[in-house]
Amino acid sequence: MLILFINPPRFEEVIRDEVGKVRKRNDPGQKKVQFLVQGTPGSSDVFLSFQASFHSATKRQQIILSGTLDSTLRDFHKELTGGNQDSIVMLESTEKVFIEDVVEVLGDLEVIMYEKRTKKYHQRDGTITLNSVVKSRPLNSIHREIDYPAEFMPFYLYGNEKEIHCSHMLVKSPNISLAANNITFDPSLSTEINHRQSVAELLAEGMILGLSEIPEDSMQPFPERNQDLAEEFFFRQGQKLKVKI
């Protein structure tokens, strides 16, 4: 027979540490916020995808904003990408903020810009003017679906008359953040959508795109780390996918 002895002081210390971590994650206070930048290098007009998290009280929201980069950030964005759409460019607020206030007030936000994984070595200060809220949806448990979609994989679709982007809708936890810049359609959206509003107006408000041949419930759960994704992962540059909008 094996007897397990638990050292009470050490056990209590571990519990206190874990409780402290949970309290920190659920602290609704001000935090620095991060956004993925989506837009054509050299253009001042961009879209921002808020970096959400199911595990942090201040990040349980899926938010997409439109904004205008100042000249410093516009030029740095072009420098970072070098015209390469694979580059992952981020913005982070220089001050701690309430994301709810950012969404409600919009206007100017002081930020730093950097390419992912190079923040410590290469960044630039600047100002982005937040123009509009494309999408804002809470991710608290009450707002999540019970099951993953069984007939498609949903994405938010947004942009303007010059460029179109998408971000994966986070309908249930756990999940994966997927986004693509400057996607194209064949045939074009303007010929496929019959609506009183123009395509530009619909994109400004955000639409729902579904990958019609890739049910999300058949793909979940996704690996937790990018390096563990399959080499021929379905969501990659140059891939053609059938969709419904």
JSON list of C-alpha atoms in Angstrom, two decimals:
[
{"chain": "A", "resi": 1, "resn": "MET", "atom": "CA", "xyz": [0.00, 0.00, 0.00]},
{"chain": "A", "resi": 2, "resn": "LEU", "atom": "CA", "xyz": [1.27, 3.48, -0.90]},
{"chain": "A", "resi": 3, "resn": "ILE", "atom": "CA", "xyz": [0.65, 6.37, 1.46]},
{"chain": "A", "resi": 4, "resn": "LEU", "atom": "CA", "xyz": [0.72, 9.92, 0.11]},
{"chain": "A", "resi": 5, "resn": "PHE", "atom": "CA", "xyz": [1.92, 12.60, 2.51]},
{"chain": "A", "resi": 6, "resn": "ILE", "atom": "CA", "xyz": [1.07, 16.20, 1.61]},
{"chain": "A", "resi": 7, "resn": "ASN", "atom": "CA", "xyz": [3.17, 18.85, 3.25]},
{"chain": "A", "resi": 8, "resn": "PRO", "atom": "CA", "xyz": [0.50, 21.25, 4.59]},
{"chain": "A", "resi": 9, "resn": "PRO", "atom": "CA", "xyz": [2.55, 24.48, 4.43]},
{"chain": "A", "resi": 10, "resn": "ARG", "atom": "CA", "xyz": [3.66, 23.80, 0.86]},
{"chain": "A", "resi": 11, "resn": "PHE", "atom": "CA", "xyz": [0.16, 22.75, -0.21]},
{"chain": "A", "resi": 12, "resn": "GLU", "atom": "CA", "xyz": [-1.34, 25.95, 1.22]},
{"chain": "A", "resi": 13, "resn": "GLU", "atom": "CA", "xyz": [1.34, 28.02, -0.50]},
{"chain": "A", "resi": 14, "resn": "VAL", "atom": "CA", "xyz": [0.48, 26.49, -3.88]},
{"chain": "A", "resi": 15, "resn": "ILE", "atom": "CA", "xyz": [-3.23, 27.15, -3.32]},
{"chain": "A", "resi": 16, "resn": "ARG", "atom": "CA", "xyz": [-2.55, 30.78, -2.40]},
{"chain": "A", "resi": 17, "resn": "ASP", "atom": "CA", "xyz": [-0.41, 31.24, -5.52]},
{"chain": "A", "resi": 18, "resn": "GLU", "atom": "CA", "xyz": [-3.12, 29.81, -7.77]},
{"chain": "A", "resi": 19, "resn": "VAL", "atom": "CA", "xyz": [-5.84, 31.92, -6.13]},
{"chain": "A", "resi": 20, "resn": "GLY", "atom": "CA", "xyz": [-3.67, 34.98, -6.66]},
{"chain": "A", "resi": 21, "resn": "LYS", "atom": "CA", "xyz": [-3.30, 34.17, -10.36]},
{"chain": "A", "resi": 22, "resn": "VAL", "atom": "CA", "xyz": [-7.05, 33.71, -10.76]},
{"chain": "A", "resi": 23, "resn": "ARG", "atom": "CA", "xyz": [-7.76, 37.01, -9.00]},
{"chain": "A", "resi": 24, "resn": "LYS", "atom": "CA", "xyz": [-5.26, 38.79, -11.24]},
{"chain": "A", "resi": 25, "resn": "ARG", "atom": "CA", "xyz": [-6.85, 37.38, -14.41]},
{"chain": "A", "resi": 26, "resn": "ASN", "atom": "CA", "xyz": [-10.31, 38.41, -13.22]},
{"chain": "A", "resi": 27, "resn": "ASP", "atom": "CA", "xyz": [-9.32, 41.88, -12.04]},
{"chain": "A", "resi": 28, "resn": "PRO", "atom": "CA", "xyz": [-11.50, 44.26, -14.10]},
{"chain": "A", "resi": 29, "resn": "GLY", "atom": "CA", "xyz": [-9.01, 47.10, -13.72]},
{"chain": "A", "resi": 30, "resn": "GLN", "atom": "CA", "xyz": [-7.19, 49.04, -16.42]},
{"chain": "A", "resi": 31, "resn": "LYS", "atom": "CA", "xyz": [-4.75, 47.09, -18.59]},
{"chain": "A", "resi": 32, "resn": "LYS", "atom": "CA", "xyz": [-2.63, 47.72, -21.65]},
{"chain": "A", "resi": 33, "resn": "VAL", "atom": "CA", "xyz": [-4.52, 46.44, -24.68]},
{"chain": "A", "resi": 34, "resn": "GLN", "atom": "CA", "xyz": [-3.21, 44.87, -27.89]},
{"chain": "A", "resi": 35, "resn": "PHE", "atom": "CA", "xyz": [-4.59, 44.85, -31.42]},
{"chain": "A", "resi": 36, "resn": "LEU", "atom": "CA", "xyz": [-3.69, 43.00, -34.60]},
{"chain": "A", "resi": 37, "resn": "VAL", "atom": "CA", "xyz": [-3.25, 45.51, -37.45]},
{"chain": "A", "resi": 38, "resn": "GLN", "atom": "CA", "xyz": [-4.99, 44.62, -40.72]},
{"chain": "A", "resi": 39, "resn": "GLY", "atom": "CA", "xyz": [-4.44, 46.83, -43.73]},
{"chain": "A", "resi": 40, "resn": "THR", "atom": "CA", "xyz": [-2.39, 47.49, -46.83]},
{"chain": "A", "resi": 41, "resn": "PRO", "atom": "CA", "xyz": [1.21, 48.56, -46.09]},
{"chain": "A", "resi": 42, "resn": "GLY", "atom": "CA", "xyz": [1.61, 52.26, -46.86]},
{"chain": "A", "resi": 43, "resn": "SER", "atom": "CA", "xyz": [-2.05, 53.06, -46.25]},
{"chain": "A", "resi": 44, "resn": "SER", "atom": "CA", "xyz": [-3.16, 55.08, -43.22]},
{"chain": "A", "resi": 45, "resn": "ASP", "atom": "CA", "xyz": [-6.55, 53.34, -43.06]},
{"chain": "A", "resi": 46, "resn": "VAL", "atom": "CA", "xyz": [-6.45, 50.10, -41.08]},
{"chain": "A", "resi": 47, "resn": "PHE", "atom": "CA", "xyz": [-8.64, 47.72, -39.13]},
{"chain": "A", "resi": 48, "resn": "LEU", "atom": "CA", "xyz": [-7.79, 46.54, -35.63]},
{"chain": "A", "resi": 49, "resn": "SER", "atom": "CA", "xyz": [-8.67, 43.13, -34.21]},
{"chain": "A", "resi": 50, "resn": "PHE", "atom": "CA", "xyz": [-8.59, 43.22, -30.40]},
{"chain": "A", "resi": 51, "resn": "GLN", "atom": "CA", "xyz": [-6.57, 40.39, -28.87]},
{"chain": "A", "resi": 52, "resn": "ALA", "atom": "CA", "xyz": [-9.27, 38.70, -26.83]},
{"chain": "A", "resi": 53, "resn": "SER", "atom": "CA", "xyz": [-8.91, 36.06, -24.12]},
{"chain": "A", "resi": 54, "resn": "PHE", "atom": "CA", "xyz": [-11.46, 33.83, -22.41]},
{"chain": "A", "resi": 55, "resn": "HIS", "atom": "CA", "xyz": [-9.21, 33.75, -19.33]},
{"chain": "A", "resi": 56, "resn": "SER", "atom": "CA", "xyz": [-8.98, 37.47, -18.55]},
{"chain": "A", "resi": 57, "resn": "ALA", "atom": "CA", "xyz": [-11.90, 39.58, -17.35]},
{"chain": "A", "resi": 58, "resn": "THR", "atom": "CA", "xyz": [-10.72, 42.64, -19.29]},
{"chain": "A", "resi": 59, "resn": "LYS", "atom": "CA", "xyz": [-10.24, 40.71, -22.54]},
{"chain": "A", "resi": 60, "resn": "ARG", "atom": "CA", "xyz": [-13.46, 38.69, -22.75]},
{"chain": "A", "resi": 61, "resn": "GLN", "atom": "CA", "xyz": [-14.67, 40.67, -25.74]},
{"chain": "A", "resi": 62, "resn": "GLN", "atom": "CA", "xyz": [-14.29, 40.31, -29.47]},
{"chain": "A", "resi": 63, "resn": "ILE", "atom": "CA", "xyz": [-13.80, 43.78, -30.91]},
{"chain": "A", "resi": 64, "resn": "ILE", "atom": "CA", "xyz": [-12.99, 45.05, -34.39]},
{"chain": "A", "resi": 65, "resn": "LEU", "atom": "CA", "xyz": [-12.32, 48.75, -34.96]},
{"chain": "A", "resi": 66, "resn": "SER", "atom": "CA", "xyz": [-11.47, 50.92, -37.93]},
{"chain": "A", "resi": 67, "resn": "GLY", "atom": "CA", "xyz": [-8.76, 53.52, -37.52]},
{"chain": "A", "resi": 68, "resn": "THR", "atom": "CA", "xyz": [-6.30, 55.89, -39.14]},
{"chain": "A", "resi": 69, "resn": "LEU", "atom": "CA", "xyz": [-2.56, 55.68, -38.46]},
{"chain": "A", "resi": 70, "resn": "ASP", "atom": "CA", "xyz": [-0.52, 58.84, -38.11]},
{"chain": "A", "resi": 71, "resn": "SER", "atom": "CA", "xyz": [2.30, 59.29, -40.64]},
{"chain": "A", "resi": 72, "resn": "THR", "atom": "CA", "xyz": [4.92, 57.82, -38.29]},
{"chain": "A", "resi": 73, "resn": "LEU", "atom": "CA", "xyz": [2.98, 54.59, -37.76]},
{"chain": "A", "resi": 74, "resn": "ARG", "atom": "CA", "xyz": [1.92, 54.42, -41.42]},
{"chain": "A", "resi": 75, "resn": "ASP", "atom": "CA", "xyz": [5.54, 54.52, -42.58]},
{"chain": "A", "resi": 76, "resn": "PHE", "atom": "CA", "xyz": [6.68, 52.10, -39.86]},
{"chain": "A", "resi": 77, "resn": "HIS", "atom": "CA", "xyz": [3.92, 49.66, -40.82]},
{"chain": "A", "resi": 78, "resn": "LYS", "atom": "CA", "xyz": [5.23, 49.66, -44.38]},
{"chain": "A", "resi": 79, "resn": "GLU", "atom": "CA", "xyz": [8.78, 49.20, -43.11]},
{"chain": "A", "resi": 80, "resn": "LEU", "atom": "CA", "xyz": [7.83, 46.25, -40.90]},
{"chain": "A", "resi": 81, "resn": "THR", "atom": "CA", "xyz": [5.93, 44.41, -43.59]},
{"chain": "A", "resi": 82, "resn": "GLY", "atom": "CA", "xyz": [8.16, 45.25, -46.53]},
{"chain": "A", "resi": 83, "resn": "GLY", "atom": "CA", "xyz": [5.09, 44.54, -48.61]},
{"chain": "A", "resi": 84, "resn": "ASN", "atom": "CA", "xyz": [4.90, 41.05, -47.05]},
{"chain": "A", "resi": 85, "resn": "GLN", "atom": "CA", "xyz": [1.37, 40.25, -45.91]},
{"chain": "A", "resi": 86, "resn": "ASP", "atom": "CA", "xyz": [2.72, 37.42, -43.70]},
{"chain": "A", "resi": 87, "resn": "SER", "atom": "CA", "xyz": [4.13, 39.91, -41.19]},
{"chain": "A", "resi": 88, "resn": "ILE", "atom": "CA", "xyz": [2.10, 40.10, -37.97]},
{"chain": "A", "resi": 89, "resn": "VAL", "atom": "CA", "xyz": [2.00, 43.75, -36.91]},
{"chain": "A", "resi": 90, "resn": "MET", "atom": "CA", "xyz": [0.61, 44.71, -33.51]},
{"chain": "A", "resi": 91, "resn": "LEU", "atom": "CA", "xyz": [-0.43, 47.86, -31.67]},
{"chain": "A", "resi": 92, "resn": "GLU", "atom": "CA", "xyz": [-0.33, 48.18, -27.89]},
{"chain": "A", "resi": 93, "resn": "SER", "atom": "CA", "xyz": [-1.65, 51.08, -25.85]},
{"chain": "A", "resi": 94, "resn": "THR", "atom": "CA", "xyz": [1.13, 52.99, -24.10]},
{"chain": "A", "resi": 95, "resn": "GLU", "atom": "CA", "xyz": [-1.07, 53.50, -21.03]},
{"chain": "A", "resi": 96, "resn": "LYS", "atom": "CA", "xyz": [-3.35, 51.15, -19.13]},
{"chain": "A", "resi": 97, "resn": "VAL", "atom": "CA", "xyz": [-6.96, 51.65, -20.21]},
{"chain": "A", "resi": 98, "resn": "PHE", "atom": "CA", "xyz": [-10.44, 50.23, -19.87]},
{"chain": "A", "resi": 99, "resn": "ILE", "atom": "CA", "xyz": [-11.22, 48.61, -23.22]},
{"chain": "A", "resi": 100, "resn": "GLU", "atom": "CA", "xyz": [-14.88, 49.59, -22.72]},
{"chain": "A", "resi": 101, "resn": "ASP", "atom": "CA", "xyz": [-13.85, 53.26, -22.62]},
{"chain": "A", "resi": 102, "resn": "VAL", "atom": "CA", "xyz": [-11.74, 52.85, -25.77]},
{"chain": "A", "resi": 103, "resn": "VAL", "atom": "CA", "xyz": [-14.73, 51.42, -27.64]},
{"chain": "A", "resi": 104, "resn": "GLU", "atom": "CA", "xyz": [-17.17, 54.02, -26.32]},
{"chain": "A", "resi": 105, "resn": "VAL", "atom": "CA", "xyz": [-15.06, 57.14, -26.78]},
{"chain": "A", "resi": 106, "resn": "LEU", "atom": "CA", "xyz": [-12.94, 56.20, -29.83]},
{"chain": "A", "resi": 107, "resn": "GLY", "atom": "CA", "xyz": [-10.75, 59.13, -30.96]},
{"chain": "A", "resi": 108, "resn": "ASP", "atom": "CA", "xyz": [-6.97, 59.26, -30.49]},
{"chain": "A", "resi": 109, "resn": "LEU", "atom": "CA", "xyz": [-5.08, 56.48, -28.73]},
{"chain": "A", "resi": 110, "resn": "GLU", "atom": "CA", "xyz": [-1.36, 56.60, -27.98]},
{"chain": "A", "resi": 111, "resn": "VAL", "atom": "CA", "xyz": [0.26, 53.30, -28.94]},
{"chain": "A", "resi": 112, "resn": "ILE", "atom": "CA", "xyz": [3.44, 51.49, -29.82]},
{"chain": "A", "resi": 113, "resn": "MET", "atom": "CA", "xyz": [3.69, 49.47, -33.03]},
{"chain": "A", "resi": 114, "resn": "TYR", "atom": "CA", "xyz": [5.84, 46.37, -33.42]},
{"chain": "A", "resi": 115, "resn": "GLU", "atom": "CA", "xyz": [6.09, 43.12, -35.32]},
{"chain": "A", "resi": 116, "resn": "LYS", "atom": "CA", "xyz": [5.11, 40.12, -33.22]},
{"chain": "A", "resi": 117, "resn": "ARG", "atom": "CA", "xyz": [8.04, 38.60, -31.29]},
{"chain": "A", "resi": 118, "resn": "THR", "atom": "CA", "xyz": [10.24, 41.69, -31.88]},
{"chain": "A", "resi": 119, "resn": "LYS", "atom": "CA", "xyz": [8.60, 44.12, -29.44]},
{"chain": "A", "resi": 120, "resn": "LYS", "atom": "CA", "xyz": [11.66, 44.43, -27.18]},
{"chain": "A", "resi": 121, "resn": "TYR", "atom": "CA", "xyz": [14.01, 45.27, -30.03]},
{"chain": "A", "resi": 122, "resn": "HIS", "atom": "CA", "xyz": [12.10, 47.22, -32.66]},
{"chain": "A", "resi": 123, "resn": "GLN", "atom": "CA", "xyz": [9.08, 49.41, -31.98]},
{"chain": "A", "resi": 124, "resn": "ARG", "atom": "CA", "xyz": [7.73, 52.88, -32.75]},
{"chain": "A", "resi": 125, "resn": "ASP", "atom": "CA", "xyz": [5.54, 55.29, -30.78]},
{"chain": "A", "resi": 126, "resn": "GLY", "atom": "CA", "xyz": [2.62, 57.00, -32.44]},
{"chain": "A", "resi": 127, "resn": "THR", "atom": "CA", "xyz": [-1.07, 57.83, -32.46]},
{"chain": "A", "resi": 128, "resn": "ILE", "atom": "CA", "xyz": [-3.97, 56.02, -34.04]},
{"chain": "A", "resi": 129, "resn": "THR", "atom": "CA", "xyz": [-7.33, 57.70, -34.48]},
{"chain": "A", "resi": 130, "resn": "LEU", "atom": "CA", "xyz": [-10.11, 55.20, -33.84]},
{"chain": "A", "resi": 131, "resn": "ASN", "atom": "CA", "xyz": [-12.95, 55.96, -36.24]},
{"chain": "A", "resi": 132, "resn": "SER", "atom": "CA", "xyz": [-15.67, 53.35, -35.77]},
{"chain": "A", "resi": 133, "resn": "VAL", "atom": "CA", "xyz": [-16.68, 50.10, -34.08]},
{"chain": "A", "resi": 134, "resn": "VAL", "atom": "CA", "xyz": [-17.22, 47.36, -36.65]},
{"chain": "A", "resi": 135, "resn": "LYS", "atom": "CA", "xyz": [-18.02, 44.63, -34.14]},
{"chain": "A", "resi": 136, "resn": "SER", "atom": "CA", "xyz": [-18.13, 44.42, -30.35]},
{"chain": "A", "resi": 137, "resn": "ARG", "atom": "CA", "xyz": [-19.36, 41.23, -28.70]},
{"chain": "A", "resi": 138, "resn": "PRO", "atom": "CA", "xyz": [-18.83, 40.02, -25.11]},
{"chain": "A", "resi": 139, "resn": "LEU", "atom": "CA", "xyz": [-17.27, 36.59, -24.60]},
{"chain": "A", "resi": 140, "resn": "ASN", "atom": "CA", "xyz": [-18.56, 35.87, -21.10]},
{"chain": "A", "resi": 141, "resn": "SER", "atom": "CA", "xyz": [-19.93, 32.37, -20.65]},
{"chain": "A", "resi": 142, "resn": "ILE", "atom": "CA", "xyz": [-23.55, 33.55, -20.93]},
{"chain": "A", "resi": 143, "resn": "HIS", "atom": "CA", "xyz": [-22.82, 34.84, -24.46]},
{"chain": "A", "resi": 144, "resn": "ARG", "atom": "CA", "xyz": [-21.12, 31.67, -25.72]},
{"chain": "A", "resi": 145, "resn": "GLU", "atom": "CA", "xyz": [-22.68, 28.85, -27.69]},
{"chain": "A", "resi": 146, "resn": "ILE", "atom": "CA", "xyz": [-23.19, 25.43, -26.11]},
{"chain": "A", "resi": 147, "resn": "ASP", "atom": "CA", "xyz": [-21.70, 23.63, -29.13]},
{"chain": "A", "resi": 148, "resn": "TYR", "atom": "CA", "xyz": [-19.29, 24.52, -31.92]},
{"chain": "A", "resi": 149, "resn": "PRO", "atom": "CA", "xyz": [-21.01, 25.19, -35.29]},
{"chain": "A", "resi": 150, "resn": "ALA", "atom": "CA", "xyz": [-21.74, 21.88, -37.01]},
{"chain": "A", "resi": 151, "resn": "GLU", "atom": "CA", "xyz": [-22.30, 23.13, -40.57]},
{"chain": "A", "resi": 152, "resn": "PHE", "atom": "CA", "xyz": [-19.64, 25.81, -41.09]},
{"chain": "A", "resi": 153, "resn": "MET", "atom": "CA", "xyz": [-16.83, 27.78, -39.45]},
{"chain": "A", "resi": 154, "resn": "PRO", "atom": "CA", "xyz": [-17.85, 31.44, -38.82]},
{"chain": "A", "resi": 155, "resn": "PHE", "atom": "CA", "xyz": [-15.74, 34.54, -39.47]},
{"chain": "A", "resi": 156, "resn": "TYR", "atom": "CA", "xyz": [-16.38, 38.26, -39.26]},
{"chain": "A", "resi": 157, "resn": "LEU", "atom": "CA", "xyz": [-15.94, 39.86, -42.69]},
{"chain": "A", "resi": 158, "resn": "TYR", "atom": "CA", "xyz": [-15.14, 43.58, -42.88]},
{"chain": "A", "resi": 159, "resn": "GLY", "atom": "CA", "xyz": [-13.19, 46.23, -44.74]},
{"chain": "A", "resi": 160, "resn": "ASN", "atom": "CA", "xyz": [-13.87, 48.85, -47.41]},
{"chain": "A", "resi": 161, "resn": "GLU", "atom": "CA", "xyz": [-14.04, 49.19, -51.18]},
{"chain": "A", "resi": 162, "resn": "LYS", "atom": "CA", "xyz": [-10.27, 48.67, -51.47]},
{"chain": "A", "resi": 163, "resn": "GLU", "atom": "CA", "xyz": [-9.55, 45.80, -49.09]},
{"chain": "A", "resi": 164, "resn": "ILE", "atom": "CA", "xyz": [-11.38, 43.03, -47.24]},
{"chain": "A", "resi": 165, "resn": "HIS", "atom": "CA", "xyz": [-10.28, 41.22, -44.07]},
{"chain": "A", "resi": 166, "resn": "CYS", "atom": "CA", "xyz": [-11.67, 38.51, -41.80]},
{"chain": "A", "resi": 167, "resn": "SER", "atom": "CA", "xyz": [-11.33, 37.25, -38.23]},
{"chain": "A", "resi": 168, "resn": "HIS", "atom": "CA", "xyz": [-12.57, 34.00, -36.73]},
{"chain": "A", "resi": 169, "resn": "MET", "atom": "CA", "xyz": [-15.70, 34.35, -34.56]},
{"chain": "A", "resi": 170, "resn": "LEU", "atom": "CA", "xyz": [-15.03, 33.02, -31.07]},
{"chain": "A", "resi": 171, "resn": "VAL", "atom": "CA", "xyz": [-18.37, 31.39, -30.27]},
{"chain": "A", "resi": 172, "resn": "LYS", "atom": "CA", "xyz": [-17.18, 28.84, -27.69]},
{"chain": "A", "resi": 173, "resn": "SER", "atom": "CA", "xyz": [-14.18, 28.16, -25.47]},
{"chain": "A", "resi": 174, "resn": "PRO", "atom": "CA", "xyz": [-11.52, 26.89, -26.01]},
{"chain": "A", "resi": 175, "resn": "ASN", "atom": "CA", "xyz": [-10.84, 28.34, -29.44]},
{"chain": "A", "resi": 176, "resn": "ILE", "atom": "CA", "xyz": [-8.25, 29.68, -31.86]},
{"chain": "A", "resi": 177, "resn": "SER", "atom": "CA", "xyz": [-7.61, 33.19, -33.22]},
{"chain": "A", "resi": 178, "resn": "LEU", "atom": "CA", "xyz": [-7.45, 33.19, -37.03]},
{"chain": "A", "resi": 179, "resn": "ALA", "atom": "CA", "xyz": [-7.29, 36.29, -39.22]},
{"chain": "A", "resi": 180, "resn": "ALA", "atom": "CA", "xyz": [-6.52, 37.08, -42.85]},
{"chain": "A", "resi": 181, "resn": "ASN", "atom": "CA", "xyz": [-5.73, 40.32, -44.65]},
{"chain": "A", "resi": 182, "resn": "ASN", "atom": "CA", "xyz": [-6.75, 41.40, -48.14]},
{"chain": "A", "resi": 183, "resn": "ILE", "atom": "CA", "xyz": [-8.78, 38.37, -49.11]},
{"chain": "A", "resi": 184, "resn": "THR", "atom": "CA", "xyz": [-10.43, 38.11, -52.54]},
{"chain": "A", "resi": 185, "resn": "PHE", "atom": "CA", "xyz": [-13.58, 36.46, -53.87]},
{"chain": "A", "resi": 186, "resn": "ASP", "atom": "CA", "xyz": [-14.48, 34.74, -57.12]},
{"chain": "A", "resi": 187, "resn": "PRO", "atom": "CA", "xyz": [-16.94, 35.92, -58.24]},
{"chain": "A", "resi": 188, "resn": "SER", "atom": "CA", "xyz": [-16.62, 39.30, -56.55]},
{"chain": "A", "resi": 189, "resn": "LEU", "atom": "CA", "xyz": [-18.79, 40.23, -53.59]},
{"chain": "A", "resi": 190, "resn": "SER", "atom": "CA", "xyz": [-20.56, 42.95, -55.56]},
{"chain": "A", "resi": 191, "resn": "THR", "atom": "CA", "xyz": [-21.98, 40.38, -57.98]},
{"chain": "A", "resi": 192, "resn": "GLU", "atom": "CA", "xyz": [-22.98, 37.90, -55.28]},
{"chain": "A", "resi": 193, "resn": "ILE", "atom": "CA", "xyz": [-24.68, 40.15, -52.72]},
{"chain": "A", "resi": 194, "resn": "ASN", "atom": "CA", "xyz": [-28.09, 41.49, -53.64]},
{"chain": "A", "resi": 195, "resn": "HIS", "atom": "CA", "xyz": [-28.96, 44.05, -51.01]},
{"chain": "A", "resi": 196, "resn": "ARG", "atom": "CA", "xyz": [-30.21, 47.60, -50.67]},
{"chain": "A", "resi": 197, "resn": "GLN", "atom": "CA", "xyz": [-26.89, 48.57, -49.11]},
{"chain": "A", "resi": 198, "resn": "SER", "atom": "CA", "xyz": [-23.66, 48.72, -51.07]},
{"chain": "A", "resi": 199, "resn": "VAL", "atom": "CA", "xyz": [-20.91, 46.18, -50.39]},
{"chain": "A", "resi": 200, "resn": "ALA", "atom": "CA", "xyz": [-18.79, 48.95, -48.86]},
{"chain": "A", "resi": 201, "resn": "GLU", "atom": "CA", "xyz": [-21.58, 49.82, -46.41]},
{"chain": "A", "resi": 202, "resn": "LEU", "atom": "CA", "xyz": [-22.06, 46.17, -45.46]},
{"chain": "A", "resi": 203, "resn": "LEU", "atom": "CA", "xyz": [-18.34, 45.66, -44.93]},
{"chain": "A", "resi": 204, "resn": "ALA", "atom": "CA", "xyz": [-18.17, 48.77, -42.74]},
{"chain": "A", "resi": 205, "resn": "GLU", "atom": "CA", "xyz": [-20.81, 47.21, -40.47]},
{"chain": "A", "resi": 206, "resn": "GLY", "atom": "CA", "xyz": [-19.27, 43.74, -40.63]},
{"chain": "A", "resi": 207, "resn": "MET", "atom": "CA", "xyz": [-20.80, 40.62, -42.17]},
{"chain": "A", "resi": 208, "resn": "ILE", "atom": "CA", "xyz": [-20.66, 36.92, -41.31]},
{"chain": "A", "resi": 209, "resn": "LEU", "atom": "CA", "xyz": [-18.69, 34.57, -43.54]},
{"chain": "A", "resi": 210, "resn": "GLY", "atom": "CA", "xyz": [-18.93, 30.80, -43.15]},
{"chain": "A", "resi": 211, "resn": "LEU", "atom": "CA", "xyz": [-16.46, 28.23, -44.43]},
{"chain": "A", "resi": 212, "resn": "SER", "atom": "CA", "xyz": [-19.11, 25.96, -45.90]},
{"chain": "A", "resi": 213, "resn": "GLU", "atom": "CA", "xyz": [-16.97, 22.83, -46.29]},
{"chain": "A", "resi": 214, "resn": "ILE", "atom": "CA", "xyz": [-15.18, 23.03, -42.93]},
{"chain": "A", "resi": 215, "resn": "PRO", "atom": "CA", "xyz": [-17.56, 22.51, -39.97]},
{"chain": "A", "resi": 216, "resn": "GLU", "atom": "CA", "xyz": [-15.93, 23.91, -36.86]},
{"chain": "A", "resi": 217, "resn": "ASP", "atom": "CA", "xyz": [-17.02, 21.08, -34.58]},
{"chain": "A", "resi": 218, "resn": "SER", "atom": "CA", "xyz": [-15.03, 18.64, -36.73]},
{"chain": "A", "resi": 219, "resn": "MET", "atom": "CA", "xyz": [-11.86, 20.75, -36.31]},
{"chain": "A", "resi": 220, "resn": "GLN", "atom": "CA", "xyz": [-11.98, 21.40, -32.58]},
{"chain": "A", "resi": 221, "resn": "PRO", "atom": "CA", "xyz": [-10.02, 21.34, -30.40]},
{"chain": "A", "resi": 222, "resn": "PHE", "atom": "CA", "xyz": [-7.17, 23.13, -32.17]},
{"chain": "A", "resi": 223, "resn": "PRO", "atom": "CA", "xyz": [-3.57, 22.83, -30.90]},
{"chain": "A", "resi": 224, "resn": "GLU", "atom": "CA", "xyz": [-2.69, 25.42, -28.26]},
{"chain": "A", "resi": 225, "resn": "ARG", "atom": "CA", "xyz": [0.57, 26.45, -29.97]},
{"chain": "A", "resi": 226, "resn": "ASN", "atom": "CA", "xyz": [1.12, 27.61, -33.55]},
{"chain": "A", "resi": 227, "resn": "GLN", "atom": "CA", "xyz": [4.12, 25.32, -33.94]},
{"chain": "A", "resi": 228, "resn": "ASP", "atom": "CA", "xyz": [1.86, 22.33, -33.30]},
{"chain": "A", "resi": 229, "resn": "LEU", "atom": "CA", "xyz": [-0.44, 23.14, -36.24]},
{"chain": "A", "resi": 230, "resn": "ALA", "atom": "CA", "xyz": [-0.26, 20.80, -39.22]},
{"chain": "A", "resi": 231, "resn": "GLU", "atom": "CA", "xyz": [2.08, 21.88, -42.01]},
{"chain": "A", "resi": 232, "resn": "GLU", "atom": "CA", "xyz": [-0.85, 21.87, -44.44]},
{"chain": "A", "resi": 233, "resn": "PHE", "atom": "CA", "xyz": [-3.16, 23.72, -42.05]},
{"chain": "A", "resi": 234, "resn": "PHE", "atom": "CA", "xyz": [-6.36, 24.68, -43.85]},
{"chain": "A", "resi": 235, "resn": "PHE", "atom": "CA", "xyz": [-6.08, 28.40, -43.01]},
{"chain": "A", "resi": 236, "resn": "ARG", "atom": "CA", "xyz": [-2.91, 29.51, -44.81]},
{"chain": "A", "resi": 237, "resn": "GLN", "atom": "CA", "xyz": [-1.83, 32.02, -47.43]},
{"chain": "A", "resi": 238, "resn": "GLY", "atom": "CA", "xyz": [-2.98, 31.23, -50.95]},
{"chain": "A", "resi": 239, "resn": "GLN", "atom": "CA", "xyz": [-5.59, 28.71, -49.84]},
{"chain": "A", "resi": 240, "resn": "LYS", "atom": "CA", "xyz": [-8.93, 28.71, -51.70]},
{"chain": "A", "resi": 241, "resn": "LEU", "atom": "CA", "xyz": [-12.02, 27.96, -49.62]},
{"chain": "A", "resi": 242, "resn": "LYS", "atom": "CA", "xyz": [-15.72, 27.70, -50.40]},
{"chain": "A", "resi": 243, "resn": "VAL", "atom": "CA", "xyz": [-17.77, 30.14, -48.37]},
{"chain": "A", "resi": 244, "resn": "LYS", "atom": "CA", "xyz": [-21.26, 31.45, -47.73]},
{"chain": "A", "resi": 245, "resn": "ILE", "atom": "CA", "xyz": [-21.98, 35.04, -46.68]}
]
